[in-house]
Coordinates of C-alpha atoms and ligand atoms in Angstrom, one line a residue:
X1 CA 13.0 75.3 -98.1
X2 CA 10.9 77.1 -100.4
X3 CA 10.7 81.0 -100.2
X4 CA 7.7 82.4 -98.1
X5 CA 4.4 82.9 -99.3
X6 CA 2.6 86.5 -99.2
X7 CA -0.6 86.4 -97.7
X8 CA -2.8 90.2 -96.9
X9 CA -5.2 89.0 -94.4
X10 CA -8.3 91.6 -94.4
X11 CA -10.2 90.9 -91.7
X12 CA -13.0 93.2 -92.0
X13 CA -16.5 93.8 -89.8
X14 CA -18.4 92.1 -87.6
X15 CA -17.5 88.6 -87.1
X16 CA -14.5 88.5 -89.7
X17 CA -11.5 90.1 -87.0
X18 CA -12.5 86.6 -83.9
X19 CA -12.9 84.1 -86.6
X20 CA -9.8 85.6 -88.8
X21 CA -7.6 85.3 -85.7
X22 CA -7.9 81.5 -85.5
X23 CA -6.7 81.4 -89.0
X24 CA -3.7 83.7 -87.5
X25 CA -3.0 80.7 -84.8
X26 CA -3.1 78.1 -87.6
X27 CA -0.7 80.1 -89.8
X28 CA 1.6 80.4 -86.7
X29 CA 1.2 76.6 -86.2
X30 CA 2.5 76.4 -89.8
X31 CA 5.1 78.6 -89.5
X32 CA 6.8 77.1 -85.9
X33 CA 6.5 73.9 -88.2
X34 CA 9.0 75.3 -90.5
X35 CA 8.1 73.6 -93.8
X36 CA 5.8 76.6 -94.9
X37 CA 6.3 79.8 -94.4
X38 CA 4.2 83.0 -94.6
X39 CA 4.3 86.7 -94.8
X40 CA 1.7 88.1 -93.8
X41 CA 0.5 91.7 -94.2
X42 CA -2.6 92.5 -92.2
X43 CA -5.1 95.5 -92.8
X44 CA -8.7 97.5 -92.8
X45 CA -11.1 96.6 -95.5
X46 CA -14.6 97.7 -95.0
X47 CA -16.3 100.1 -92.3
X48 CA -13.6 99.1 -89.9
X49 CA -11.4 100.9 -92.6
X50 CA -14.2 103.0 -93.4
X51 CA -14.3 104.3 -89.1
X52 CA -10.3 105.0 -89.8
X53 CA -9.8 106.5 -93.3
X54 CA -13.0 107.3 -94.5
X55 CA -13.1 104.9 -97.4
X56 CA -13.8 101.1 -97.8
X57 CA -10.4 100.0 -98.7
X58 CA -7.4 102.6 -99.4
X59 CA -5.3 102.7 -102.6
X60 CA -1.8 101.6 -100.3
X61 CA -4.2 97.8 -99.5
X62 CA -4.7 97.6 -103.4
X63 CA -1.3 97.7 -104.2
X64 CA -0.1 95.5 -101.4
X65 CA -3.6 93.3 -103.1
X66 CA -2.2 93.4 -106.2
X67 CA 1.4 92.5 -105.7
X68 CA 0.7 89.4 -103.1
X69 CA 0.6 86.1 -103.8
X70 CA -2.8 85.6 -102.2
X71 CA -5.6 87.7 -99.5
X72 CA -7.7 86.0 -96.8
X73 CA -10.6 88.1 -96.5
X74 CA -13.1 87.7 -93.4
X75 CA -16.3 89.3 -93.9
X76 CA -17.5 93.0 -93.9
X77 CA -20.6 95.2 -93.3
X78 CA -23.6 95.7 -90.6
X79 CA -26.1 98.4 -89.7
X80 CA -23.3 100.7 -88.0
X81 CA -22.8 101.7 -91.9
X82 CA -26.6 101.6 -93.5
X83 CA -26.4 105.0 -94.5
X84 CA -22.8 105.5 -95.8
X85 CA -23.0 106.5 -99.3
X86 CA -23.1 103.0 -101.6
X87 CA -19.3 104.2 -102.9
X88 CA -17.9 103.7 -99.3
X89 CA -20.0 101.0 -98.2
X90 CA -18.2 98.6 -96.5
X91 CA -19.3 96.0 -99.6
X92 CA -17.6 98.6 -101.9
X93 CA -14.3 97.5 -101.0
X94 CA -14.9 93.9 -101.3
X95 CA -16.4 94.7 -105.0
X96 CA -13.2 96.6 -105.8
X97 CA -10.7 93.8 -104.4
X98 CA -12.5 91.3 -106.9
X99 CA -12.7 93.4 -110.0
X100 CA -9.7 95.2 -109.6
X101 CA -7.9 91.7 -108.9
X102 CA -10.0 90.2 -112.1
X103 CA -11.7 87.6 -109.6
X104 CA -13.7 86.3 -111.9
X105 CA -14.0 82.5 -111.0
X106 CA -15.7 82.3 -107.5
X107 CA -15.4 78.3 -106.5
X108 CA -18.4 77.7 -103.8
X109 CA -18.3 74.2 -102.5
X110 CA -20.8 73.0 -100.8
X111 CA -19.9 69.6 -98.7
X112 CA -21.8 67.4 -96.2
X113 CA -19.5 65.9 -93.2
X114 CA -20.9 63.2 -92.1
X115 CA -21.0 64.4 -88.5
X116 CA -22.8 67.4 -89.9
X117 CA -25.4 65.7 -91.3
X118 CA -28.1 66.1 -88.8
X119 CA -27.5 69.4 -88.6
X120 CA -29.0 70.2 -92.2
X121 CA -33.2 71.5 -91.9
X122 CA -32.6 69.0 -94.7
X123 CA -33.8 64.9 -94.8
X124 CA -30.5 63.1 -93.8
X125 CA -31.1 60.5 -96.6
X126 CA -31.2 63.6 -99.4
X127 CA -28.1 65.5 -98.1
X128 CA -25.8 62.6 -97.0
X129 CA -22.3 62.8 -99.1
X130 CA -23.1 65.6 -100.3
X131 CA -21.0 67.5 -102.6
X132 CA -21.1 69.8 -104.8
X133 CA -19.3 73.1 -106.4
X134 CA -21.4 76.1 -106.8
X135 CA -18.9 78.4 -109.4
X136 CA -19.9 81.7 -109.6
X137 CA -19.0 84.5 -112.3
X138 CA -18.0 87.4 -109.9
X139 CA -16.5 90.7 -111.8
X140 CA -19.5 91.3 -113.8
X141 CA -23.2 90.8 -114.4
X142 CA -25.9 93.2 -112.8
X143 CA -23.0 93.7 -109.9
X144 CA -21.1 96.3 -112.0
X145 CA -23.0 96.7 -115.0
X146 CA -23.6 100.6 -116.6
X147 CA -25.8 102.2 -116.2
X148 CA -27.1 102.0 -112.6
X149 CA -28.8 104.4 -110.8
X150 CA -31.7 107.1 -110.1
X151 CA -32.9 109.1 -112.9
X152 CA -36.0 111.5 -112.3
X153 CA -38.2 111.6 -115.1
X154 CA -39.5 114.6 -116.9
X155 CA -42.6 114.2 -114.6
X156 CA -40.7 114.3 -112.2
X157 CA -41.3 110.5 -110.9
X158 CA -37.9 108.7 -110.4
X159 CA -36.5 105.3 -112.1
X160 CA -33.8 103.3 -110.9
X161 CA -32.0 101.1 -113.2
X162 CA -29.6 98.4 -112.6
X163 CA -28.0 96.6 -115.4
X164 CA -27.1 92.8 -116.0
X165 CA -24.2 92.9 -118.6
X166 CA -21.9 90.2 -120.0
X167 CA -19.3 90.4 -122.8
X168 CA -18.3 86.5 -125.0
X169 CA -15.1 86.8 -122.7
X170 CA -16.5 86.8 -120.0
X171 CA -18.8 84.0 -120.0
X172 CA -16.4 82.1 -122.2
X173 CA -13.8 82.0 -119.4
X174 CA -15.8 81.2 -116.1
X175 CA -17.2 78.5 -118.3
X176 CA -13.8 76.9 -118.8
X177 CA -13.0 76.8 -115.2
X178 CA -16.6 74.9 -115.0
X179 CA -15.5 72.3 -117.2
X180 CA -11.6 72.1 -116.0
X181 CA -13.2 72.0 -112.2
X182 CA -15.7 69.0 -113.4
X183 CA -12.9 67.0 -114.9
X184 CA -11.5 66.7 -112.0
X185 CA -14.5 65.8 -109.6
X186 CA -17.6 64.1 -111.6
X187 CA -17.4 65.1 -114.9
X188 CA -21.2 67.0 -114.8
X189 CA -21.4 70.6 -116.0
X190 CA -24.8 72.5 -115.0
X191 CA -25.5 76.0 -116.4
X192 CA -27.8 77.9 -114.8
X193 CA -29.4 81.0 -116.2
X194 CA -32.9 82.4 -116.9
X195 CA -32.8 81.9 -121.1
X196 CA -36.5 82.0 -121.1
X197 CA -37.1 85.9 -119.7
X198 CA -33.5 87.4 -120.0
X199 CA -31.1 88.2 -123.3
X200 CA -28.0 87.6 -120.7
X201 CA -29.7 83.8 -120.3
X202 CA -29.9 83.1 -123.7
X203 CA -26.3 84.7 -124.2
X204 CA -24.9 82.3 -121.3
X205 CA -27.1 79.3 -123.2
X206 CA -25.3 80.1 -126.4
X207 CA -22.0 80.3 -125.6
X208 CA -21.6 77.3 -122.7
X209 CA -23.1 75.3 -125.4
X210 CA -20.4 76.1 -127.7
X211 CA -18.1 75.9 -125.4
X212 CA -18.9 72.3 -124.1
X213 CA -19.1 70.9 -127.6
X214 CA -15.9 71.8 -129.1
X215 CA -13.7 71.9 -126.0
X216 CA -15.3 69.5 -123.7
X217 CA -17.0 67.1 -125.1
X218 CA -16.0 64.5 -122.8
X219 CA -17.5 66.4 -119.7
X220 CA -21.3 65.6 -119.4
X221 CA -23.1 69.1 -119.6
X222 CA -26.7 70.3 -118.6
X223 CA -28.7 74.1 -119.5
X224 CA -31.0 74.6 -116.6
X225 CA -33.6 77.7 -115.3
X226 CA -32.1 78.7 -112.5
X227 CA -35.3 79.3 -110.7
X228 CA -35.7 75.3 -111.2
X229 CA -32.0 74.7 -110.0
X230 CA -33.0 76.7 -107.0
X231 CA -35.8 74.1 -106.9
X232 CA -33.4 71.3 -107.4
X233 CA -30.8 71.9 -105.0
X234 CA -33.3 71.0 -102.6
X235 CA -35.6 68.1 -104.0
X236 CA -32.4 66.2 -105.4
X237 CA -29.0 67.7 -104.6
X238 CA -26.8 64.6 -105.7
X239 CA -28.0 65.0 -109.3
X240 CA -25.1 68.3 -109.3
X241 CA -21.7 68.6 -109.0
X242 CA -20.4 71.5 -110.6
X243 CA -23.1 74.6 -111.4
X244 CA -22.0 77.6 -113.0
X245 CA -23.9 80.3 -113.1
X246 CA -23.7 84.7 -113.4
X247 CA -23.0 86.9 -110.6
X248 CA -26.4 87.4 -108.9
X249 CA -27.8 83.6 -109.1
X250 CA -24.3 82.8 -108.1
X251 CA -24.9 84.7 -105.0
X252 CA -28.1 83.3 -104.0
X253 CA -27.6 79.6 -105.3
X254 CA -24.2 79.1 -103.0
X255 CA -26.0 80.4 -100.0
X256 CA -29.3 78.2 -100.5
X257 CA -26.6 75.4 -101.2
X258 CA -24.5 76.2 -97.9
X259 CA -27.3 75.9 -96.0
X260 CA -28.0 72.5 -97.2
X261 CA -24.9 71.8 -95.2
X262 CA -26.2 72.8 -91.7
X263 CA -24.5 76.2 -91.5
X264 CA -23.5 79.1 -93.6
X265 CA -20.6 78.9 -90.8
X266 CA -19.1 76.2 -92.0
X267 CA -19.0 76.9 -96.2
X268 CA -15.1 78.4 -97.4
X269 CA -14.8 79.8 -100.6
X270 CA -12.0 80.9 -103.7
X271 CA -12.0 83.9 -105.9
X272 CA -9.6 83.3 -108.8
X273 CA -8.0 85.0 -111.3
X274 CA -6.7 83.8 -114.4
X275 CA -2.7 82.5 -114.4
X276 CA -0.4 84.9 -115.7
X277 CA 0.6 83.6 -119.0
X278 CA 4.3 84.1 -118.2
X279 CA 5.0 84.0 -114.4
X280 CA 1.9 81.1 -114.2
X281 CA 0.9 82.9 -111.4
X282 CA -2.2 84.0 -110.5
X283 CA -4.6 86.7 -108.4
X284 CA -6.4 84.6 -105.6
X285 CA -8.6 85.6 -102.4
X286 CA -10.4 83.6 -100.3
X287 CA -13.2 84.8 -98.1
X288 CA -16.1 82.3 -95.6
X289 CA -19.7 82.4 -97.2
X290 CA -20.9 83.9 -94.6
X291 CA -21.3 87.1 -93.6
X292 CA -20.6 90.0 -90.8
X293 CA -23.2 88.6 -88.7
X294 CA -22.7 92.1 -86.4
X295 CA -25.7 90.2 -84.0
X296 CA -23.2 88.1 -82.4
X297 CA -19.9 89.9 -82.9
X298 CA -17.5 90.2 -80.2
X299 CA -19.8 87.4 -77.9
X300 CA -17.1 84.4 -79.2
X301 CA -19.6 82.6 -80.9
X302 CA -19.0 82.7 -84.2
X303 CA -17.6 79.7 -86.0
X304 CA -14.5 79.7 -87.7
X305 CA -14.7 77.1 -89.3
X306 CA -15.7 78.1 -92.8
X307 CA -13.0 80.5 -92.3
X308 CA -10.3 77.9 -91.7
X309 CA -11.3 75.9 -94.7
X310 CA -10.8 79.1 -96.9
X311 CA -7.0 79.0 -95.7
X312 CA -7.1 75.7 -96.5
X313 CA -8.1 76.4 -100.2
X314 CA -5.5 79.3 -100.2
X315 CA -2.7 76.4 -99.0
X316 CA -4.6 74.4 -102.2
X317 CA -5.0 76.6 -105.0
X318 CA -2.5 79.2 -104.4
X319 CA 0.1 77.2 -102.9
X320 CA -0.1 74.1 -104.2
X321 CA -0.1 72.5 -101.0
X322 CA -2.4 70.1 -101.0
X323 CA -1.1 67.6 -98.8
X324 CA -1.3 70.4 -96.3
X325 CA -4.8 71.4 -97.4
X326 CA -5.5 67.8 -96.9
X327 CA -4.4 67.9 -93.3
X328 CA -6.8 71.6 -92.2
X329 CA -9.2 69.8 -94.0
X330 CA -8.9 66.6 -91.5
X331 CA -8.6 68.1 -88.3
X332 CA -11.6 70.1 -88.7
X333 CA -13.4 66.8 -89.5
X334 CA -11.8 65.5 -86.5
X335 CA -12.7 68.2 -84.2
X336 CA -16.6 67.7 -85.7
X337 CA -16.0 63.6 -85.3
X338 CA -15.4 64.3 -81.4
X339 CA -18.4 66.3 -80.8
X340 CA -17.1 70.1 -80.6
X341 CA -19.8 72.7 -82.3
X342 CA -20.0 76.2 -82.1
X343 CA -23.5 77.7 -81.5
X344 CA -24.8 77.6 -84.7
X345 CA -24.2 74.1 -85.4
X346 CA -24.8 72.8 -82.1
X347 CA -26.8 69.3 -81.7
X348 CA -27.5 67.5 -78.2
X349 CA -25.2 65.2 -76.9
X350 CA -22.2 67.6 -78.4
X351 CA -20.1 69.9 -76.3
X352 CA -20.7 73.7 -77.0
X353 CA -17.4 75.5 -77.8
X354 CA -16.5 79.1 -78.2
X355 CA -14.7 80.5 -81.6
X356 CA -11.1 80.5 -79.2
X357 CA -12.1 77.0 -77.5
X358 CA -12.6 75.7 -81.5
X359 CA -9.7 77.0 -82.6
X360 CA -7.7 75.9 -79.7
X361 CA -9.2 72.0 -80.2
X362 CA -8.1 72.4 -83.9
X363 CA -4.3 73.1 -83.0
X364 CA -3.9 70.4 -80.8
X365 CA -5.6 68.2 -83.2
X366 CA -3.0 69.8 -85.8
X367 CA -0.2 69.1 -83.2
X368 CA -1.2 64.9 -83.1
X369 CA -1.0 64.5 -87.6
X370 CA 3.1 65.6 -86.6
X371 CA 4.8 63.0 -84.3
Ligands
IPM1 C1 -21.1 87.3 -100.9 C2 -21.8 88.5 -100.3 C3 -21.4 89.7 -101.1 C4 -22.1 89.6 -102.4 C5 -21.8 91.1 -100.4 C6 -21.2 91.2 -99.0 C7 -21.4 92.2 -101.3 O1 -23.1 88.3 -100.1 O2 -19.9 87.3 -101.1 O3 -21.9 86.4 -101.3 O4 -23.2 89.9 -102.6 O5 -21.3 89.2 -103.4
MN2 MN1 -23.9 86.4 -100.8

């Protein structure tokens, strides 16, 4: 049998502790199973960590971060901490888990089940199949760019500056994972950025040209506004498959393009690092789309679905398990084939289930791929 895998599971704020702890149940499936094993580590990130210790994540979660083989994150923030200072925002210790862990590749899919279908604000006939790969550059940009900040002025007005920032590495590596990612899905490489207005566009323009032509020139490849991908994503969505794009349009793209699918409840994601050039190895967390949402928090609605398809990326991309990735992947499309929906992707004639209920429907339907 091979030797356990390390997982630190952060659950976080709001919604990310209920939807985090049908992940837990799965994990224990896996683990009575007996073919994978897991170690996991759990602790505080955000202002559930912030209530306890006073900051957004503590130095001892970093190390254990650093030195395991892969984190589930669930979400973290809410008004309860509006007027922390920004360095112990509960979003501060997400930003220092991904550029501390070099996260720079963030893999957004953005897939439309079938049974999901009417549950898109979107025309059935223009989100049907759907599926695309939103990949986001996440350890730099105008996220962590110097200098940021209030200045006063020598009138005494006051500026605030925030700074969008990219160095050739950078951009040259988030672009390779675009074209590696397309290779193995439709071969079509979109790169979004605003070369008409910014000097970070026309940087990002440069170099992903250069990049396609004399690594990739077998991968089909596309420059696009993003303001007109934004456009798009919604007029045509099946002429993407993978976009690559900086930090902040990365942001908003993947959630316009999760909503496409219905829900932002239902929309996993991967933060990767780069392999290890001598273990192979590599830094990996994997956090839902969504958000805290602290509105319905502790009421067991929230849907952990998008949750449970994070894990199975982890089992995926960390792992290698994709036969077992596979399987999470198939029982959640069962469980939507026979009708069960949580609250925000409920549609009439389904039945109504609670985050518990979901997850309890998705174990059973684990228990009936084993005989
Ligand atoms: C996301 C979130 C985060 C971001 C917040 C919580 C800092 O919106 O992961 O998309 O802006 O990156
Ligand atoms: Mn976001």
């Amino acid at each position: 049998m091979a030797a356990n895998r390390s997982v630190l599971v952060l659950p976080g704020d709001g919604i990310g502790p209920e939807v985090m702890e049908q992940v837990q149940r799965v994990i224990g499936w896996f683990d009575k199973k007996g073919s994978v094993r897991f170690d996991v580590k759990e602790d505080l990130a955000g202002g559930a960590c912030f209530d306890a210790h006073g900051v957004s994540i503590r130095d001892q979660t970093m190390e254990i971060a650093l030195s395991t083989d892969a984190v589930l994150f669930g979400a973290v923030g809410g008004p309860k901490w509006d007027d922390v200072p920004r360095e112990h925002r509960p979003e501060a210790g997400l930003l220092r888990l991904r550029k501390d862990l070099d996260l720079f590749a963030n893999l957004r899919p953005a897939i439309v089940l079938d049974a999901m279908i009417d549950a898109s604000t979107l025309k059935p006939e223009v989100v049907k199949g759907l599926d695309i790969m939103i990949l986001r550059e996440l350890t730099s940009g105008v996220y962590f760019g110097q200098p940021r900040g209030e200045q006063t002025l020598e009138d005494g007005s006051v500026r605030v500056v925030d700074t969008q920032a990219y160095n050739e590495e950078e951009v040259v590596r988030v672009i390779r994972v675009a074209f590696e990612l397309a290779r193995k899905r439709k071969n079509l490489v979109h790169c979004a950025e605003k070369s008409n207005v910014m000097e970070t566009g026309v940087f990002w323009r440069k170099i992903s040209a250069r990049v396609a032509k004399e690594e990739y020139p077998d991968v089909e490849f596309q420059h696009i506004l993003a303001d007109n991908c934004a456009m798009q994503l919604l007029r045509d969505p099946h002429q993407f498959d993978v976009i690559v794009t900086d930090n902040l349009f990365g942001d908003i793209l993947s959630d316009e393009a999760a909503m496409m699918t219905g829900s932002l409840g239902m929309l996993p994601s991967a933060s990767l690092g780069n392999p290890d050039p001598i273990t192979g190895k590599r830094h990996a967390m994997y956090e839902p789309v969504h958000g805290s949402a602290p509105d319905i928090a502790g009421e067991g609605k929230a849907n952990p679905l998008a949750m449970l398809l994070s894990f199975a990326m982890m089992l995926r991309y960390s792992f290698d398990l994709g036969d077992d990735a596979d399987r999470v992947e198939t029982v959640v499309q069962n469980v939507l084939n026979d009708g069960y929906r949580t609250g925000d992707i409920m549609q009439s004639g389904c039945h109504l289930v609670s985050t518990e209920e979901m997850g309890t429907k998705l174990l059973s339907e684990l228990d009936r791929t084993v005989d």
